[in-house]
One Martini backbone bead per residue (centre of mass of N, CA, C, O) as a GRO file, in nm:
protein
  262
    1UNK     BB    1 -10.398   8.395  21.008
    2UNK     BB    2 -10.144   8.410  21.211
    3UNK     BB    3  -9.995   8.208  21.048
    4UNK     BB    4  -9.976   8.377  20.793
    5UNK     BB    5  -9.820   8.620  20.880
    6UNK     BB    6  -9.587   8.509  21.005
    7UNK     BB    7  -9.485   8.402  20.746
    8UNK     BB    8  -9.476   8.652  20.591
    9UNK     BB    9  -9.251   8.791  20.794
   10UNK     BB   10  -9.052   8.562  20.726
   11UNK     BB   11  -9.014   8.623  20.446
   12UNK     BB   12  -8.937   8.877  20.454
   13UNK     BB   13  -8.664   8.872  20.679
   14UNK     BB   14  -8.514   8.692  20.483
   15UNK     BB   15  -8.487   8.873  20.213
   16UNK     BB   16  -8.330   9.101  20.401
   17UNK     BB   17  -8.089   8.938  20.465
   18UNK     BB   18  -8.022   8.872  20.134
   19UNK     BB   19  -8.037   9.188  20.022
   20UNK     BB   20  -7.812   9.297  20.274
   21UNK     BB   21  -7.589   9.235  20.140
   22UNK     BB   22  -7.445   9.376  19.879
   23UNK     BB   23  -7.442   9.661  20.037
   24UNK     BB   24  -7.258   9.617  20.212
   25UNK     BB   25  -7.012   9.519  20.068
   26UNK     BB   26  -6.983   9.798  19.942
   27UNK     BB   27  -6.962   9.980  20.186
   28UNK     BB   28  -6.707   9.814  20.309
   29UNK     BB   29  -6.498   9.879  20.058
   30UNK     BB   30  -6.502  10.232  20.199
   31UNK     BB   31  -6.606  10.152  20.483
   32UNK     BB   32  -6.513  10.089  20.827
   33UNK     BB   33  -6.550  10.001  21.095
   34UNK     BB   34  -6.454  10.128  21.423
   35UNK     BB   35  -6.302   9.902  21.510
   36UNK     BB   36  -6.028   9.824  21.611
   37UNK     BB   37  -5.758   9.881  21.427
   38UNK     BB   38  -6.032  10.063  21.281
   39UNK     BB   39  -6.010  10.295  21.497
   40UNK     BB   40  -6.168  10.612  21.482
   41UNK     BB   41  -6.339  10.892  21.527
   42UNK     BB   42  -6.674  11.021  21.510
   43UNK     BB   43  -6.908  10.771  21.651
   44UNK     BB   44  -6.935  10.866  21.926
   45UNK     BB   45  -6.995  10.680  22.184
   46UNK     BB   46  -6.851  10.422  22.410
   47UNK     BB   47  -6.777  10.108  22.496
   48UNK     BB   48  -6.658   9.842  22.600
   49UNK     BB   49  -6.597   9.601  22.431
   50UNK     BB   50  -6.727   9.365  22.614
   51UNK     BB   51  -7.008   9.481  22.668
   52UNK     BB   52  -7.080   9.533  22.365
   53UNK     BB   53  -7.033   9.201  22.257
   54UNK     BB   54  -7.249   9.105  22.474
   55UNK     BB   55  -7.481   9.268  22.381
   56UNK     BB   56  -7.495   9.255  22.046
   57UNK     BB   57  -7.533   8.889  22.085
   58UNK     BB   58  -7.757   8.840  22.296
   59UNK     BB   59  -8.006   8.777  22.120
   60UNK     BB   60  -7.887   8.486  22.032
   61UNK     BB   61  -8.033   8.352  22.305
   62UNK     BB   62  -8.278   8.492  22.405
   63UNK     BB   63  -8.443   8.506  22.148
   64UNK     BB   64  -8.444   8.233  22.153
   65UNK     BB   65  -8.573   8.099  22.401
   66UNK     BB   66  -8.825   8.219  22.332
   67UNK     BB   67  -8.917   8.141  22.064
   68UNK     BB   68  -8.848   7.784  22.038
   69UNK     BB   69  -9.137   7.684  22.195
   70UNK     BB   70  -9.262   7.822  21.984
   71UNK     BB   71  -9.260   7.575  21.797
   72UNK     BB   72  -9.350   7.264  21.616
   73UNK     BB   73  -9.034   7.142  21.696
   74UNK     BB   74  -8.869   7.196  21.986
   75UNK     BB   75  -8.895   6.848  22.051
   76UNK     BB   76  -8.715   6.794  21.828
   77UNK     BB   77  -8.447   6.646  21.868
   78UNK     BB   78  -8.333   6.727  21.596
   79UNK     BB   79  -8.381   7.025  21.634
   80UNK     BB   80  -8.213   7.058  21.890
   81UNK     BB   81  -7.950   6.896  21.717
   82UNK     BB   82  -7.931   7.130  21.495
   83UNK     BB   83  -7.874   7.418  21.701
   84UNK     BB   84  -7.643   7.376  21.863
   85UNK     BB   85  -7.414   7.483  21.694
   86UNK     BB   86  -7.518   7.813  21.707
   87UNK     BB   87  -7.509   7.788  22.044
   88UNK     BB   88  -7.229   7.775  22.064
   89UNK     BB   89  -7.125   8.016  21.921
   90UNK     BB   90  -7.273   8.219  22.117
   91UNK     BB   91  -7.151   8.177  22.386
   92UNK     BB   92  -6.897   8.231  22.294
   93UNK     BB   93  -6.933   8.546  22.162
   94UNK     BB   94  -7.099   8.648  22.421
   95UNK     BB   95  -6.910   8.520  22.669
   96UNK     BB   96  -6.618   8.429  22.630
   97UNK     BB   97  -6.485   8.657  22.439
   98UNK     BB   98  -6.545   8.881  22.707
   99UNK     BB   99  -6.364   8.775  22.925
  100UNK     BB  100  -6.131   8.749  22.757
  101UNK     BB  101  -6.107   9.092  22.705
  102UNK     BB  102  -6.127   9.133  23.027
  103UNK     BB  103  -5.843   8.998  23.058
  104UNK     BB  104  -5.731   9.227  22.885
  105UNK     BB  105  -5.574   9.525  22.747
  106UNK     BB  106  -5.772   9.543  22.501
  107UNK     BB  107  -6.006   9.712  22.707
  108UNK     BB  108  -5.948   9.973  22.705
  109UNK     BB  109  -6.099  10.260  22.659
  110UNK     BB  110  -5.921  10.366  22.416
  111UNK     BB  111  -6.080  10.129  22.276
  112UNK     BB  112  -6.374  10.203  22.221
  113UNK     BB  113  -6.691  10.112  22.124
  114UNK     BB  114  -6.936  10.227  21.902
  115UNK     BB  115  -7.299  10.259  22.000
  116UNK     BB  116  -7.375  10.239  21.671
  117UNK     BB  117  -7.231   9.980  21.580
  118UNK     BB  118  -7.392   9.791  21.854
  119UNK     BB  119  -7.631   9.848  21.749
  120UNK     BB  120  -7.633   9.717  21.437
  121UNK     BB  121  -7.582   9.437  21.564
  122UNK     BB  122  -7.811   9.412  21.704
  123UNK     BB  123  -8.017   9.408  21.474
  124UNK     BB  124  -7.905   9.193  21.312
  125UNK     BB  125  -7.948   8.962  21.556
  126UNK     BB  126  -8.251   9.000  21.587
  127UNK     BB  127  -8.293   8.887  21.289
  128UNK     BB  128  -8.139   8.619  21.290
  129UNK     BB  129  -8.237   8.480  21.503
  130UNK     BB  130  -8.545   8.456  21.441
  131UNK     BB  131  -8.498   8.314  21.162
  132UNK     BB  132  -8.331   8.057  21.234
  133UNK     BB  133  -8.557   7.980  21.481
  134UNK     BB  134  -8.803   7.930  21.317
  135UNK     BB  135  -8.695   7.731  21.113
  136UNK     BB  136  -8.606   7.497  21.313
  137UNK     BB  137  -8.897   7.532  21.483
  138UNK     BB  138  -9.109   7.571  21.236
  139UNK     BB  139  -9.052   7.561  20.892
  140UNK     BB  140  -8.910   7.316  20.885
  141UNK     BB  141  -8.989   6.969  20.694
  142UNK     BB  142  -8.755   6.787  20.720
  143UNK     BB  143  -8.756   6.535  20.987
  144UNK     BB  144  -8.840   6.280  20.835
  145UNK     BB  145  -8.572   6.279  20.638
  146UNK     BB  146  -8.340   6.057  20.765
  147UNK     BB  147  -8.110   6.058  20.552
  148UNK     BB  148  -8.061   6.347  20.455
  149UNK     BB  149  -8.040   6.484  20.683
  150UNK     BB  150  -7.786   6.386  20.848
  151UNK     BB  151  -7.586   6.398  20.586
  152UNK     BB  152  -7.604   6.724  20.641
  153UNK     BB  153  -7.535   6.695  20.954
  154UNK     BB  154  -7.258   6.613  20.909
  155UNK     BB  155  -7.103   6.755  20.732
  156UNK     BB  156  -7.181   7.062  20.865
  157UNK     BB  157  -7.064   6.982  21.119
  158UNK     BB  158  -6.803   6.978  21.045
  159UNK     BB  159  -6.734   7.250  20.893
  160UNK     BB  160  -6.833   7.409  21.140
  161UNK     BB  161  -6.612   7.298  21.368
  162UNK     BB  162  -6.370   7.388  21.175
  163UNK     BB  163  -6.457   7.708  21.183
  164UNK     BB  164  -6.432   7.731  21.503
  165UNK     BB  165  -6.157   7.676  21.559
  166UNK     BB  166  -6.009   7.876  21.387
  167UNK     BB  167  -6.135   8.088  21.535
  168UNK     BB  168  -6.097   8.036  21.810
  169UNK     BB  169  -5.769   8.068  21.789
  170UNK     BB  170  -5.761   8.361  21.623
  171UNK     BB  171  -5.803   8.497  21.876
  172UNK     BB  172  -5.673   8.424  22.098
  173UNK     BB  173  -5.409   8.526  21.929
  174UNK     BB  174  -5.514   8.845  21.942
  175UNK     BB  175  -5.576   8.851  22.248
  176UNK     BB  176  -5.265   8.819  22.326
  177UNK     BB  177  -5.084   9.029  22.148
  178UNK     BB  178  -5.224   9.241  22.307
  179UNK     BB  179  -5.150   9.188  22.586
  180UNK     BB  180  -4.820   9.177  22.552
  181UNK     BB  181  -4.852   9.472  22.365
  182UNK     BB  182  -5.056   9.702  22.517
  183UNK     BB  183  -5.248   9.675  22.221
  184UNK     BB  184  -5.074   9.652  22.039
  185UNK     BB  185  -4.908   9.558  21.698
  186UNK     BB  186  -4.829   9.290  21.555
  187UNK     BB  187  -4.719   8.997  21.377
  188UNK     BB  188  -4.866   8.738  21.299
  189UNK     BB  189  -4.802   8.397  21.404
  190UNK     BB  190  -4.921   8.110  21.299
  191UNK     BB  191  -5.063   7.875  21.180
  192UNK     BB  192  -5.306   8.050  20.959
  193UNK     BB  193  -5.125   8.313  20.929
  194UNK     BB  194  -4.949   8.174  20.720
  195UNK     BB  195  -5.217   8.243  20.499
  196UNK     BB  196  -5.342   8.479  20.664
  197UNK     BB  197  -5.441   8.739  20.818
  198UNK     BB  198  -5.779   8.647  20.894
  199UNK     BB  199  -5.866   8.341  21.013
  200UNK     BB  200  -6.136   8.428  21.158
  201UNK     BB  201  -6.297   8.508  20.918
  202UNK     BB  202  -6.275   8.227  20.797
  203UNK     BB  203  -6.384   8.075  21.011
  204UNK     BB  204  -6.669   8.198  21.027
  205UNK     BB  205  -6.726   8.116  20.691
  206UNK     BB  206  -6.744   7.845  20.736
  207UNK     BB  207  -6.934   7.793  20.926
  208UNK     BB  208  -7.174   7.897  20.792
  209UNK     BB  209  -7.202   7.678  20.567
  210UNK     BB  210  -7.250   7.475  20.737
  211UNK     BB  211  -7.512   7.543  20.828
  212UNK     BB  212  -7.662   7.584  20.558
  213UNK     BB  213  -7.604   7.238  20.519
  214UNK     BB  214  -7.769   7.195  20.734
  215UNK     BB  215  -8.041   7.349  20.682
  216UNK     BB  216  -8.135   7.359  20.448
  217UNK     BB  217  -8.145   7.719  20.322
  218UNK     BB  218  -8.228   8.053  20.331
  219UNK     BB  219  -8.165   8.114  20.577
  220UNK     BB  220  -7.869   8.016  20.581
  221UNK     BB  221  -7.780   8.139  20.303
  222UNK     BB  222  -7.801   8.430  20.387
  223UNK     BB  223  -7.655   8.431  20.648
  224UNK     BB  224  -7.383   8.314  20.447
  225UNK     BB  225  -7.354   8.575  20.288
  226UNK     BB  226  -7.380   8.805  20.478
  227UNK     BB  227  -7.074   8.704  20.617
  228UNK     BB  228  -6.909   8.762  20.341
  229UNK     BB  229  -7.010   9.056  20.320
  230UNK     BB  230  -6.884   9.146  20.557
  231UNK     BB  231  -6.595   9.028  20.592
  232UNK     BB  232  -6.427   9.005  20.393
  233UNK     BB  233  -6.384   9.378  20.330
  234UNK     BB  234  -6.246   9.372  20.629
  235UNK     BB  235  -6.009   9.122  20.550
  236UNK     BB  236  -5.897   9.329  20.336
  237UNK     BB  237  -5.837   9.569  20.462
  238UNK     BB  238  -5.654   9.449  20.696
  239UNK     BB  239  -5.456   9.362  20.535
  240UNK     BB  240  -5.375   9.615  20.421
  241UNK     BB  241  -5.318   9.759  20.735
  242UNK     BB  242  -5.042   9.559  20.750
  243UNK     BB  243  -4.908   9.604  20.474
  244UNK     BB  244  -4.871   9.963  20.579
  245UNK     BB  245  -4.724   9.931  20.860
  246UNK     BB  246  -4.504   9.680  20.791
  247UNK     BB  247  -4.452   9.634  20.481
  248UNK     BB  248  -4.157   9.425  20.434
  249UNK     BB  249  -4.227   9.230  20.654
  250UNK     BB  250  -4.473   9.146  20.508
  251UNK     BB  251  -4.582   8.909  20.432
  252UNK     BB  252  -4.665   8.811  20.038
  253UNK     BB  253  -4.799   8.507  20.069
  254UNK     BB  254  -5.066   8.655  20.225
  255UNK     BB  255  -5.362   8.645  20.242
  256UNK     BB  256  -5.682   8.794  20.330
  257UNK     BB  257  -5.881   8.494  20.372
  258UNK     BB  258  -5.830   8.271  20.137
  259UNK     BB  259  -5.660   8.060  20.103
  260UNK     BB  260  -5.483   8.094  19.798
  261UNK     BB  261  -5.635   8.327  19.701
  262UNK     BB  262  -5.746   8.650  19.871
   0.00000   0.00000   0.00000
């Protein structure tokens, strides 16, 4: 009976995660989050960027170690050596990423993250950590399927690592230019800036399908629709907000997250 409950409560936590992209995409292509570029009044106390980023990420590493070891996959190698590119993104964003902000001028008070903001993606991660983990260490069940597991983690392993790359070289780039420019925002140059506005965000996009086609699952699915509906409509925005400040300075041949798309 408590495994029936549980199978249902997973069940239930997917449906939400993949039915909250598409509120999402309408909601954010009217009104972006406040924090960077798109910072402004109104959103009540802030956290220092670093602080926040590290505390909202969080659920993600540590709510994996609880979840992990009771699964009944917890042990198999399989299992082990398919979560952790999930746990290497989130190390990545939870610790080195805040690290890097903290070590630059751009986590100064004066652009405080809203903690209304950091408790939503903190809720949010609380759902996907479970989510992911659970699939992977319990209730995914082909890892006897040993010719088709290999192919589909070695393809997403190749994607997933490409858009890590991307990712964080295109963060590295923005959180350099803002400690040189003490805060204030320059056009990024070099690199995928020179096709997209937003690389880091399309850097994201990349992982998380690499990740679908590792887990081959509605949770990965699921996942990756849900960071399309967030960053999509957010490197947009971006887009349109490099337009109106630098205006014909402002390459016109950059698409604003899909190169040579949109």
């Amino acid at each position: 009976m408590k495994e029936i409950a549980d199978e249902t409560f997973f069940r239930y936590c997917v449906l939400t995660l993949i039915f909250s992209g598409p509120p999402t995409a309408v909601a954010l292509k009217f009104l972006q989050a406040p924090y960077g570029k798109h910072n402004r009044p109104g959103w009540g106390p802030t956290l220092s960027p670093p602080i926040a980023w590290f505390l909202m990420e969080s659920p993600t590493l540590w709510l994996t170690l609880i979840l992990f070891p009771f699964g009944r996959h917890s042990l198999d190698p399989k299992s082990l050596l398919l979560f952790s590119p999930y746990l290497l993104h989130y190390f990545n964003r939870t610790i080195v990423y805040p690290l890097r902000l903290l070590r630059s001028s751009s986590s100064s008070s004066k652009n405080g993250f809203p903690i209304s903001i950091a408790a939503m993606a903190f809720t949010f991660n609380l759902l996907n950590a479970y989510i992911q983990a659970r699939w992977v260490s319990h209730y995914k069940n082909d890892y006897e399927d040993g010719q088709w597991f290999w192919l589909r983690f070695i393809f997403g392993t190749v994607v997933f690592l490409t858009g890590m790359w991307i990712n964080i070289t295109s963060d590295r780039t923005l959180v350099r230019l803002k400690k040189e420019n003490r805060g204030g925002y320059v056009i990024p140059r070099g690199g995928w800036f020179e096709v997209v506005s937003c690389p880091n965000y399309f850097g994201e996009v990349v992982e998380w399908l690499g990740w679908a086609v590792m887990t081959w699952s509605w949770a990965g699915i699921g996942f990756f629709l849900y960071t399309c509906s967030n960053l999509i409509p957010r490197a947009r925005a971006s887009h349109k907000w490099y337009n109106d400040k630098f205006k014909d300075e402002y390459p016109k041949t950059r698409k604003a997250v899909i190169p040579f798309v949109f």
